[in-house]
Short mmCIF file of C-alpha atoms and ligand atoms in Angstrom, two decimals:
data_model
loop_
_atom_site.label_atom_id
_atom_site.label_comp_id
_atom_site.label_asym_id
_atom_site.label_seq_id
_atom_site.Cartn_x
_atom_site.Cartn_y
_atom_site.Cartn_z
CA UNK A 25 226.10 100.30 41.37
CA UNK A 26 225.23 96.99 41.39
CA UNK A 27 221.86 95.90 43.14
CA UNK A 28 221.80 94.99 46.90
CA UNK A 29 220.64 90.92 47.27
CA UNK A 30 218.56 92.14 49.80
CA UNK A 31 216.61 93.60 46.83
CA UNK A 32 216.65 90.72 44.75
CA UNK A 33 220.53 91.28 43.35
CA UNK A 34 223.25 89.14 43.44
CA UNK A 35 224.72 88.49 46.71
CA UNK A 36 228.38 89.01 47.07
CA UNK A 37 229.00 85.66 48.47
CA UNK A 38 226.85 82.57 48.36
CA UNK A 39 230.03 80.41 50.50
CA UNK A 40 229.06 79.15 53.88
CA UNK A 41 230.76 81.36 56.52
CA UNK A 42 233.21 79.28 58.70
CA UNK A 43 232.38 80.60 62.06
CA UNK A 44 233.88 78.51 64.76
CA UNK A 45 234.58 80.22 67.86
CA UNK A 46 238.62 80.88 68.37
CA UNK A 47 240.02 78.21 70.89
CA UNK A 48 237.16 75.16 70.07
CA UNK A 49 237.82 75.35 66.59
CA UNK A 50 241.71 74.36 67.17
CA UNK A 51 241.10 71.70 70.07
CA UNK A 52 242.91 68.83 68.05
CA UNK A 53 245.79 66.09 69.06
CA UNK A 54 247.42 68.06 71.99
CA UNK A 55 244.37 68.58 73.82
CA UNK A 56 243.37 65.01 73.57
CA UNK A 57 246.98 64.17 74.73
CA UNK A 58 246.44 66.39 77.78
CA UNK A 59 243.38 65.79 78.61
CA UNK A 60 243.87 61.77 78.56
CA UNK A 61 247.37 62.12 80.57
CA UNK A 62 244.54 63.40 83.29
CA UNK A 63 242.44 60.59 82.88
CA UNK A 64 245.00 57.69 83.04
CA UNK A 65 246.74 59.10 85.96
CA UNK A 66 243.48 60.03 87.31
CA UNK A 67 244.34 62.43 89.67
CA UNK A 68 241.91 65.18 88.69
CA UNK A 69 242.29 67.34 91.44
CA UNK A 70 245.09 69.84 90.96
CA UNK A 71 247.02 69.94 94.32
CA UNK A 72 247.27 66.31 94.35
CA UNK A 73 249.80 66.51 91.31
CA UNK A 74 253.55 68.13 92.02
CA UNK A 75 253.50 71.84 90.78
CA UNK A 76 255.51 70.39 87.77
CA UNK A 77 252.97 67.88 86.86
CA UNK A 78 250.04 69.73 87.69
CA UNK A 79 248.36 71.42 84.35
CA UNK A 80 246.35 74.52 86.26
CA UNK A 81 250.13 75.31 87.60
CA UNK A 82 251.88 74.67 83.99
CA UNK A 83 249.12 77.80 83.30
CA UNK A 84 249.98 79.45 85.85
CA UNK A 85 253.76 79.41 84.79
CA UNK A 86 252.66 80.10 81.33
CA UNK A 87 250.72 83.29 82.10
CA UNK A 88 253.72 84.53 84.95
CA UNK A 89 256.00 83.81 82.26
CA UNK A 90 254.20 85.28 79.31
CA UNK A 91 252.87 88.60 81.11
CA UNK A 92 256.30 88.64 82.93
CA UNK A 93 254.35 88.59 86.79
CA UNK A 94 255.34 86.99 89.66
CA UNK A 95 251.69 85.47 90.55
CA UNK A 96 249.36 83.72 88.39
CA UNK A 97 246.42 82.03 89.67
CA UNK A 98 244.16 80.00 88.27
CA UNK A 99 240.32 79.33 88.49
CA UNK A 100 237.22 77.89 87.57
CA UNK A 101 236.31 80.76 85.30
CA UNK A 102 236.27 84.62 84.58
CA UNK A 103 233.55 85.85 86.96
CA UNK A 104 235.48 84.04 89.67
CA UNK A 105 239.29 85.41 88.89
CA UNK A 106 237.27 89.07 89.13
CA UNK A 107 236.00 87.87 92.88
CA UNK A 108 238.86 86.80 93.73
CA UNK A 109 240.71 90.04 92.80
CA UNK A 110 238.01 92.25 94.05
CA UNK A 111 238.59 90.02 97.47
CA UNK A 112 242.04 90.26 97.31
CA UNK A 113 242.15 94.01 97.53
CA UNK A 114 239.40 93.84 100.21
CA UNK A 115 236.73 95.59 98.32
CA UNK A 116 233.69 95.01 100.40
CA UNK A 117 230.14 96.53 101.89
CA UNK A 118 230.16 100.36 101.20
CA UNK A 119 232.94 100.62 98.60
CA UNK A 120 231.76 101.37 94.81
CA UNK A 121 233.78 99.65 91.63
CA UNK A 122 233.22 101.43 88.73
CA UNK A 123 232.49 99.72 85.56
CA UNK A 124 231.93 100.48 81.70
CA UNK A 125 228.73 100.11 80.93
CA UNK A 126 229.58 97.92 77.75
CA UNK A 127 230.59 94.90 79.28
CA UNK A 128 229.46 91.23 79.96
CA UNK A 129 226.82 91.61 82.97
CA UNK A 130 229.67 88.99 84.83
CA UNK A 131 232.18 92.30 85.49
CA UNK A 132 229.15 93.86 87.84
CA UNK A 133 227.77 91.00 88.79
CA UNK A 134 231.60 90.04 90.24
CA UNK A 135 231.38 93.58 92.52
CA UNK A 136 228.10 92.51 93.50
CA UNK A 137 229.43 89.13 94.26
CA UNK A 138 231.87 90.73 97.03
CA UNK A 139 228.51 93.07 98.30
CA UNK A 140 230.19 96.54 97.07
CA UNK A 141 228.02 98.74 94.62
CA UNK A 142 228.94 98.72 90.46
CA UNK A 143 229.22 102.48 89.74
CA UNK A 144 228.18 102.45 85.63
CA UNK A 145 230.38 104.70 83.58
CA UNK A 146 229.99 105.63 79.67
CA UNK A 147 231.74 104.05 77.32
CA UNK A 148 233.54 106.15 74.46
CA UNK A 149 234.22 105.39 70.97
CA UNK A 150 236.47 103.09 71.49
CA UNK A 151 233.19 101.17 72.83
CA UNK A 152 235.56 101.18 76.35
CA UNK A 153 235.10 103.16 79.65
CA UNK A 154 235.69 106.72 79.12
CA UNK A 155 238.22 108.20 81.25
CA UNK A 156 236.38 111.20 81.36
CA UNK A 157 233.47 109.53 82.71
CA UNK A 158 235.14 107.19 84.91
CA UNK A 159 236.92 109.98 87.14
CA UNK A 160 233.33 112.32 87.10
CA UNK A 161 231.94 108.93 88.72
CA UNK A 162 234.42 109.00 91.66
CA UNK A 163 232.95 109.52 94.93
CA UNK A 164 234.71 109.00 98.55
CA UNK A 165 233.40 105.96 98.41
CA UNK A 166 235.11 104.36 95.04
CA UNK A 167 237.76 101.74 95.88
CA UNK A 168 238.38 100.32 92.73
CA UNK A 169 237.85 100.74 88.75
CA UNK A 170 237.85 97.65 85.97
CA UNK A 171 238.79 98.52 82.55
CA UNK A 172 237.16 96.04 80.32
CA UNK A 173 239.23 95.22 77.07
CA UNK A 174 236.35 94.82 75.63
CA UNK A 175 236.22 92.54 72.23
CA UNK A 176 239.32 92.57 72.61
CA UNK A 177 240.44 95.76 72.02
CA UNK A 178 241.94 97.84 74.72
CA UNK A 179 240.97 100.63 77.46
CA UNK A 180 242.80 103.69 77.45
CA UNK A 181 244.93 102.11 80.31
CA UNK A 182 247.32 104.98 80.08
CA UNK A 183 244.78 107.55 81.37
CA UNK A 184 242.41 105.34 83.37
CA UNK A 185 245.57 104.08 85.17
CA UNK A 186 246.90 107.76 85.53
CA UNK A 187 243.36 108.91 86.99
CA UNK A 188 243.06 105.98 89.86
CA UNK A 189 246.41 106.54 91.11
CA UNK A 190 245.34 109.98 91.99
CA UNK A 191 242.69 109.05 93.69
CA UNK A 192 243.93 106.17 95.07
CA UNK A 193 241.90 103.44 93.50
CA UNK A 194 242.70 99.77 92.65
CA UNK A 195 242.81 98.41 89.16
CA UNK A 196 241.27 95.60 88.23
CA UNK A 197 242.05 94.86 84.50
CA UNK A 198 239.22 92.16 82.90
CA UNK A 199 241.27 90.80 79.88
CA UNK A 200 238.24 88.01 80.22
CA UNK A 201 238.08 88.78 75.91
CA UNK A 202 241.38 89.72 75.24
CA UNK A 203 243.43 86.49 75.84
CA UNK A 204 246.66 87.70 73.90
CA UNK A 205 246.42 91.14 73.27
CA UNK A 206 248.50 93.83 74.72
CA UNK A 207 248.73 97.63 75.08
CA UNK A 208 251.36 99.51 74.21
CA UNK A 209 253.53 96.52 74.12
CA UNK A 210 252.61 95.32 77.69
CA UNK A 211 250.59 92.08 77.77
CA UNK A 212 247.05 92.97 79.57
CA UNK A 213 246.93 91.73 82.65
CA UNK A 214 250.11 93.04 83.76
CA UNK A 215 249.05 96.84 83.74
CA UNK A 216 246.61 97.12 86.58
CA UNK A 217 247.23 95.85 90.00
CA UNK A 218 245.61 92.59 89.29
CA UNK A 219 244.78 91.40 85.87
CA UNK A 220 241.84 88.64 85.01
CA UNK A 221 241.35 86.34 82.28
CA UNK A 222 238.49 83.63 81.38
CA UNK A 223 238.75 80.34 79.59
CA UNK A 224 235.23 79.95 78.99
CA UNK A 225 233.92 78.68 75.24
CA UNK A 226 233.65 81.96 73.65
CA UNK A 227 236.90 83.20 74.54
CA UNK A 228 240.07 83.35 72.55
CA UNK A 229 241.22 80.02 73.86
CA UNK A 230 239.32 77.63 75.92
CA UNK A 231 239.77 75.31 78.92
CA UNK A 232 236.13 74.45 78.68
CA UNK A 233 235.44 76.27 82.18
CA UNK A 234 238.24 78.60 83.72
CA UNK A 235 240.13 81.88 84.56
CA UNK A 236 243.41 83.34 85.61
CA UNK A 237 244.05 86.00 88.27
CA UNK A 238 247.64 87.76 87.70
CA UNK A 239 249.63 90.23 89.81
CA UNK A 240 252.94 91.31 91.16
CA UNK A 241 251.60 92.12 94.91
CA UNK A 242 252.21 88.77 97.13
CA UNK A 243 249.62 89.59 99.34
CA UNK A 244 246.85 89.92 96.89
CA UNK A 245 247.86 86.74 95.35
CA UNK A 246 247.95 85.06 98.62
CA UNK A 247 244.66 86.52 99.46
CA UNK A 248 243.14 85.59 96.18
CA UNK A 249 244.30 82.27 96.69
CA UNK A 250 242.23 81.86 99.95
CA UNK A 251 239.10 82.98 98.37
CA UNK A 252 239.78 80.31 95.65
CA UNK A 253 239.76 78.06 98.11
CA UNK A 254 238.53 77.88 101.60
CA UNK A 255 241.06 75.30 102.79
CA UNK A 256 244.20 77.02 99.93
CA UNK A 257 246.71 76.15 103.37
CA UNK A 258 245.67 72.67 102.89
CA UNK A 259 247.42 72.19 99.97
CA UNK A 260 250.09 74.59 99.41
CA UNK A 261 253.26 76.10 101.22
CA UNK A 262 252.46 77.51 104.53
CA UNK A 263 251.75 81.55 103.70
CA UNK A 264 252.40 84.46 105.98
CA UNK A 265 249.56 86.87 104.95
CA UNK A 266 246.31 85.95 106.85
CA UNK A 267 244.17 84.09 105.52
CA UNK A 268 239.97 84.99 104.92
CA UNK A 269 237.43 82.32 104.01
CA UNK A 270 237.17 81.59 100.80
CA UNK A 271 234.86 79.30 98.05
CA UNK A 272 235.75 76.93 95.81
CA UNK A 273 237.18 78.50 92.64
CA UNK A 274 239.69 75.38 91.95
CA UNK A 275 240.82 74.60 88.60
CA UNK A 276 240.20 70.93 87.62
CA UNK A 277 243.17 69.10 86.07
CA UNK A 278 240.95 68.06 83.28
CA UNK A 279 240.01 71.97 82.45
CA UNK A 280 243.93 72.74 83.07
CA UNK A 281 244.84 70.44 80.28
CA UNK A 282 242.15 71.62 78.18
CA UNK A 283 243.76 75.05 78.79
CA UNK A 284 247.47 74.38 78.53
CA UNK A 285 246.82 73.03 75.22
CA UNK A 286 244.97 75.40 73.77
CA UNK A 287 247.54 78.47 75.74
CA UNK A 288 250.40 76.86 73.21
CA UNK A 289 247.95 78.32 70.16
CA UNK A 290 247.36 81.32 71.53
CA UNK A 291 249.63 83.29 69.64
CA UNK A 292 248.92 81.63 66.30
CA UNK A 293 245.22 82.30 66.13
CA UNK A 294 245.90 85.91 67.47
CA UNK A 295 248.50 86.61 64.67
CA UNK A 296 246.11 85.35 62.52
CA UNK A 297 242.99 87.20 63.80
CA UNK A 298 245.18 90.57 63.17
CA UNK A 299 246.53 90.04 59.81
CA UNK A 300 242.63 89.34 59.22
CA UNK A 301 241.58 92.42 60.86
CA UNK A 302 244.43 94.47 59.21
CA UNK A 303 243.29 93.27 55.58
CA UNK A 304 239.86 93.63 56.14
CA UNK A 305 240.47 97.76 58.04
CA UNK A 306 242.64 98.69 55.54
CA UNK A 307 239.81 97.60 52.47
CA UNK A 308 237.01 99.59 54.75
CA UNK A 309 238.36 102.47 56.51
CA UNK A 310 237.92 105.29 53.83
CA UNK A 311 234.52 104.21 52.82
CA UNK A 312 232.57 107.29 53.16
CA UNK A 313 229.23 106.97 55.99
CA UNK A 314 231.37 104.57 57.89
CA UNK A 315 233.80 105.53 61.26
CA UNK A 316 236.05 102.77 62.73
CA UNK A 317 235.91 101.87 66.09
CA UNK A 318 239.00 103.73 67.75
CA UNK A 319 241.43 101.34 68.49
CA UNK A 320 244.48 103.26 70.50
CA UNK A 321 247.13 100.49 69.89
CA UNK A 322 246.43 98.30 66.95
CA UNK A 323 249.06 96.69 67.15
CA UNK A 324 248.20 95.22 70.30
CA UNK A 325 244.71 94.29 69.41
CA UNK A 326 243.15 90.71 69.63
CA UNK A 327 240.94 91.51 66.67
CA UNK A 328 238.57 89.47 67.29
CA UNK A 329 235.96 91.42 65.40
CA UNK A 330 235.68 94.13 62.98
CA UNK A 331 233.44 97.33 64.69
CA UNK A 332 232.11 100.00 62.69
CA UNK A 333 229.81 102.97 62.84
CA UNK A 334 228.13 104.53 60.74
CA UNK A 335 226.01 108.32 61.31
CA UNK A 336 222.62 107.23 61.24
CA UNK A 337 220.86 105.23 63.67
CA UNK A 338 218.20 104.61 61.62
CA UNK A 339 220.24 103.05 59.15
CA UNK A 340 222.17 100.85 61.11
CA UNK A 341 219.52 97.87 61.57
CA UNK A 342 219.26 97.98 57.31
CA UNK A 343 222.81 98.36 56.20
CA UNK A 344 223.41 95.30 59.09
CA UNK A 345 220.70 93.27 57.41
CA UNK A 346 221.56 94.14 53.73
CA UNK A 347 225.43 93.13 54.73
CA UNK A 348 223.88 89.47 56.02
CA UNK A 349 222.37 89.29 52.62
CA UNK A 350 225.40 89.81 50.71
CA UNK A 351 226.78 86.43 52.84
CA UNK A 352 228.54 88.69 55.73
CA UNK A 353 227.23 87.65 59.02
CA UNK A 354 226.89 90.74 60.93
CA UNK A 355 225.13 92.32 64.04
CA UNK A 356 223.42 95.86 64.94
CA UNK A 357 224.80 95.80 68.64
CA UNK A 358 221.95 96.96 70.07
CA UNK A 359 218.68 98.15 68.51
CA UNK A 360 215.86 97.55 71.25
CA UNK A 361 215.72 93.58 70.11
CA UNK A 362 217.48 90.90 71.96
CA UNK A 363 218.37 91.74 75.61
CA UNK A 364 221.91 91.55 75.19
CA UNK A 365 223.76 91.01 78.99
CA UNK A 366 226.36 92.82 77.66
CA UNK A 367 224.76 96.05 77.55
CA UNK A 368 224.39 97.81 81.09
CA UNK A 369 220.34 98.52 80.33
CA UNK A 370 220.00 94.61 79.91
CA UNK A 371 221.43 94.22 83.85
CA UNK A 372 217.96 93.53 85.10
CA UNK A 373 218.84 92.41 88.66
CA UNK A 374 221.68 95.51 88.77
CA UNK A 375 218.98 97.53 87.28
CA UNK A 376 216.41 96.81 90.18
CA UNK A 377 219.13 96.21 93.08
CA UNK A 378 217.92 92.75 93.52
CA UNK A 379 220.14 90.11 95.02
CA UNK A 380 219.50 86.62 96.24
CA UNK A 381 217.82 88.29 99.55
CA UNK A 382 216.38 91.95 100.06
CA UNK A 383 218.07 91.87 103.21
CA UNK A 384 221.39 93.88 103.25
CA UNK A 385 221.97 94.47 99.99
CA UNK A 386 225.33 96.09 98.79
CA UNK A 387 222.79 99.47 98.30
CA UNK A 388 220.81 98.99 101.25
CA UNK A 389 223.36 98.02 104.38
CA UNK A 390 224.32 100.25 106.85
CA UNK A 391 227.90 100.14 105.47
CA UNK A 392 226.62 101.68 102.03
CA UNK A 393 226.67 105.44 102.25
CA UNK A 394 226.67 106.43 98.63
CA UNK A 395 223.40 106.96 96.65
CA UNK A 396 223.93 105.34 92.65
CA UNK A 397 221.12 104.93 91.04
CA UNK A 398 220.79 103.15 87.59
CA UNK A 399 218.14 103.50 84.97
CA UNK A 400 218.13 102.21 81.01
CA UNK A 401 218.95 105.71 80.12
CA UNK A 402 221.45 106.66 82.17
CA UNK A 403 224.35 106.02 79.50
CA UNK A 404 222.74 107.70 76.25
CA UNK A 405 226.83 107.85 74.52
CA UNK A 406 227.05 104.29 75.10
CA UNK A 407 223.69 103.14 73.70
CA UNK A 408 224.70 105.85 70.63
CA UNK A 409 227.64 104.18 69.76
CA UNK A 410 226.55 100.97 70.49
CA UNK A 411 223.20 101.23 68.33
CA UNK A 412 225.00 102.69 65.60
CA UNK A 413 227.80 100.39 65.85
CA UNK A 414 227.80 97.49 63.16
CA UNK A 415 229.66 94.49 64.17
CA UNK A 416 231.56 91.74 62.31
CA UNK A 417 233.11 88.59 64.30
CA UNK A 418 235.92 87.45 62.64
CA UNK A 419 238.01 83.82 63.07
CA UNK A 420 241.33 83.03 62.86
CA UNK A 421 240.25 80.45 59.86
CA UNK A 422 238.79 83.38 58.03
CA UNK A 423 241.30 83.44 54.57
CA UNK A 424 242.07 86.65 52.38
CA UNK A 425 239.68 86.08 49.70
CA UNK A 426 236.68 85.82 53.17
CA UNK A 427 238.27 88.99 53.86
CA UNK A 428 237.91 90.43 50.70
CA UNK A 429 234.35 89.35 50.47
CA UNK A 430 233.37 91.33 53.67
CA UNK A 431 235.36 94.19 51.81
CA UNK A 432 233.56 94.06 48.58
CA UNK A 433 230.09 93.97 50.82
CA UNK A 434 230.58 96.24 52.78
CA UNK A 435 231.52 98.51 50.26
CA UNK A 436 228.37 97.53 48.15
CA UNK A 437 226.09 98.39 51.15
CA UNK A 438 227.93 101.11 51.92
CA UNK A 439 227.55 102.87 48.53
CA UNK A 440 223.64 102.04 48.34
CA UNK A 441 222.39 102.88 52.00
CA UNK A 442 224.79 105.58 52.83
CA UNK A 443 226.53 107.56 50.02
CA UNK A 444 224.05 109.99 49.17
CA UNK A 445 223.59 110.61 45.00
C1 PLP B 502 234.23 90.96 79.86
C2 PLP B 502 233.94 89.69 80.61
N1 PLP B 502 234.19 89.63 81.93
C3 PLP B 502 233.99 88.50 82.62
C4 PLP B 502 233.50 87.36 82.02
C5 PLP B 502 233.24 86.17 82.85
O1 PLP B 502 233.95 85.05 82.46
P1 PLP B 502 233.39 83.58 82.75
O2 PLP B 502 232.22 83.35 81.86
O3 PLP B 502 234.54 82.70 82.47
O4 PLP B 502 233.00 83.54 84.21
C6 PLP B 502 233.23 87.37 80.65
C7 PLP B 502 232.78 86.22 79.86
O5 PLP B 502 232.05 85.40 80.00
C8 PLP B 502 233.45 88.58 79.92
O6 PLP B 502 233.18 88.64 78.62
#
């Protein structure tokens, strides 16, 4: 066995690792051709360009297109595509959204954002919500539940789906990390009753800023047009359903560009972020001490990481640090350090009910007649997954022999921290 570099050995890899995030590291000719078609016409404002001209409505055609819906919308960025879908189904004051309780803080703080309570539900080792959990967490006052395909891999939509028709609860898919990915062969987005995406920087392709609301129900999409946009009649067709007040969630032309570039690369850097993933699971999955992340449909996973666990918790912050030493970035999800907004615990203003004003809170109006409580504690599965869970990003420029190296290290570490003489 040779010795780890964290002791002093040889490391298994001394090469830089190329880690560019997904959709920035392929912005290139097309986007600049996009993006300056914007700025020498100059009309940066979407609805002053005909639908056919318009880049946030090429996107929209794109997504209706790829996820085979008749309404796309686009916005200004993930947390607003969840508003406007929590809007559009008129969750409100006294109705609870459940949510997993591994998921970026933006999910809540969306439910928040349209004054109904986040419900927080375990997560299961698929580092998703937990069925199980999620329909123990209904109460007469639930309206609606958002699956979070979290890294990109997928919530047991099957059974989460099966569970809120039941009890009559909206679905609110957040595919915000999972641009490209699909379950069972279905696209996400086009499983729950309205589907959301995000362009932001870290996501699977960018438009700088921006988000995507998808559905098949005309009256949601009409309604989550008006929240988009407090004057949408101004611009487009006359609509039938009546319109609410909205904000200003508009897509710039300049961020639709951006975005309509980068959707036509989609699928190359997810077929290349699975045949990544694929080499580097098959090279790792029997290694005793270790446990996949469950993936249900790996075909259909963006694979934009690598998650494993392994038994101990005490071991997970050393074998995380010995595999950085061998040349793998790596992280420990969560072990105490860093506040990480991804994990519920870190939610400090959903932790201590505060909003903007103490006045008529989602918790405290007169509307509110449920009784959640949250506490850092309160999802011990989650934070036992997620603290023994080591995690490896991976990119779509990531070649074999990269792949091989996180192999070879992880099978080093593996064999000195956890294989017992
Ligand atoms: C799971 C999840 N939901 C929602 C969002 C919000 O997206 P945005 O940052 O575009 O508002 C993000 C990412 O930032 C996310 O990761």
């Amino acid at each position: 066995m040779s010795k780890l570099a964290i002791n002093g050995g040889q490391p298994v890899r001394s090469k830089a690792w190329e880690f560019n995030f997904h959709g920035p590291a392929e912005i290139g000719e097309l986007e600049k051709e996009y993006v300056m078609n914007v700025l020498n016409h100059g009309k940066v404002f979407r609805f002053m360009n005909d639908e056919d001209k318009s880049y946030p409505a090429m996107m929209e055609k794109f997504y209706r297109e790829r996820l085979g819906v008749n309404y796309a919308l686009a916005v200004n960025g993930g947390t607003s595509a969840l508003i406007c879908a929590l809007a559009a189904l008129g969750v409100g004051p006294g109705d609870e959204v459940i949510v997993p309780a591994y998921t970026f803080i933006a999910t809540a703080a969306a439910v928040l954002a349209v004054r109904a309570v986040p419900v927080i539900v375990e997560c299961d080792d698929t580092l998703n919500m937990d069925p199980e959990a999620f329909e123990a967490a209904i109460t007469p006052y639930t309206k609606a539940v958002i699956p979070v395909h979290m890294r990109g891999v997928m919530a047991q939509l099957n059974e989460i789906v099966a569970i809120a028709k039941k009890h009559g609860l909206y679905v609110v898919e957040d595919a915000a990390q999972a641009n490209g990915g699909s379950y069972f062969g279905k696209p996400f987005g086009s499983i729950g009753d309205i589907g959301c995406f995000s362009f932001q920087f870290f996501k699977v392709i960018t438009s700088g800023e921006g988000g995507m609301v998808v559905t098949n129900n005309e009256v949601w999409a009409a309604r989550a047009g008006y929240q988009h946009d407090s004057a949408y009649q101004f611009w487009g067709d006359q609509i039938s359903v009546p319109s609410i007040p909205g904000e200003n969630y508009r897509m710039s032309e300049i961020n639709g560009a951006l975005g309509y570039a980068q959707a036509q690369k989609m699928d190359g850097i997810v077929s290349k972020l699975r045949h990544n993933k694929k080499r580097i699971v098959a090279g790792i999955k029997d290694i005793p001490g270790i446990r996949l992340q469950r993936v249900v449909d790996p075909e259909g996973d963006v694979s934009t990481g690598v998650i494993f666990f392994v038994e101990d918790k005490a071991l997970a912050q050393p074998f995380s640090e010995a595999l950085r030493a061998e040349g793998i970035p790596n992280g420990n999800i969560f072990n105490g350090g860093f506040a990480d907004r991804h994990i519920y615990r870190n939610w400090d203003y959903i932790m201590d009910k505060r909003m903007a004003s103490p006045v008529g809170t989602p918790w405290n109006c007169s509307e509110y007649k449920g009784n959640v409580d949250y506490h850092a504690d309160m999802c011990p599965v989650t934070l036992d997954y997620l603290s023994r869970a080591i995690s490896i990003g991976l990119n779509q420029r990531i070649a074999d022999e990269d792949c091989d190296d996180v192999i070879q290290a992880v099978t080093k570490v593996a064999e000195s921290l956890l294989i017992k003489a």
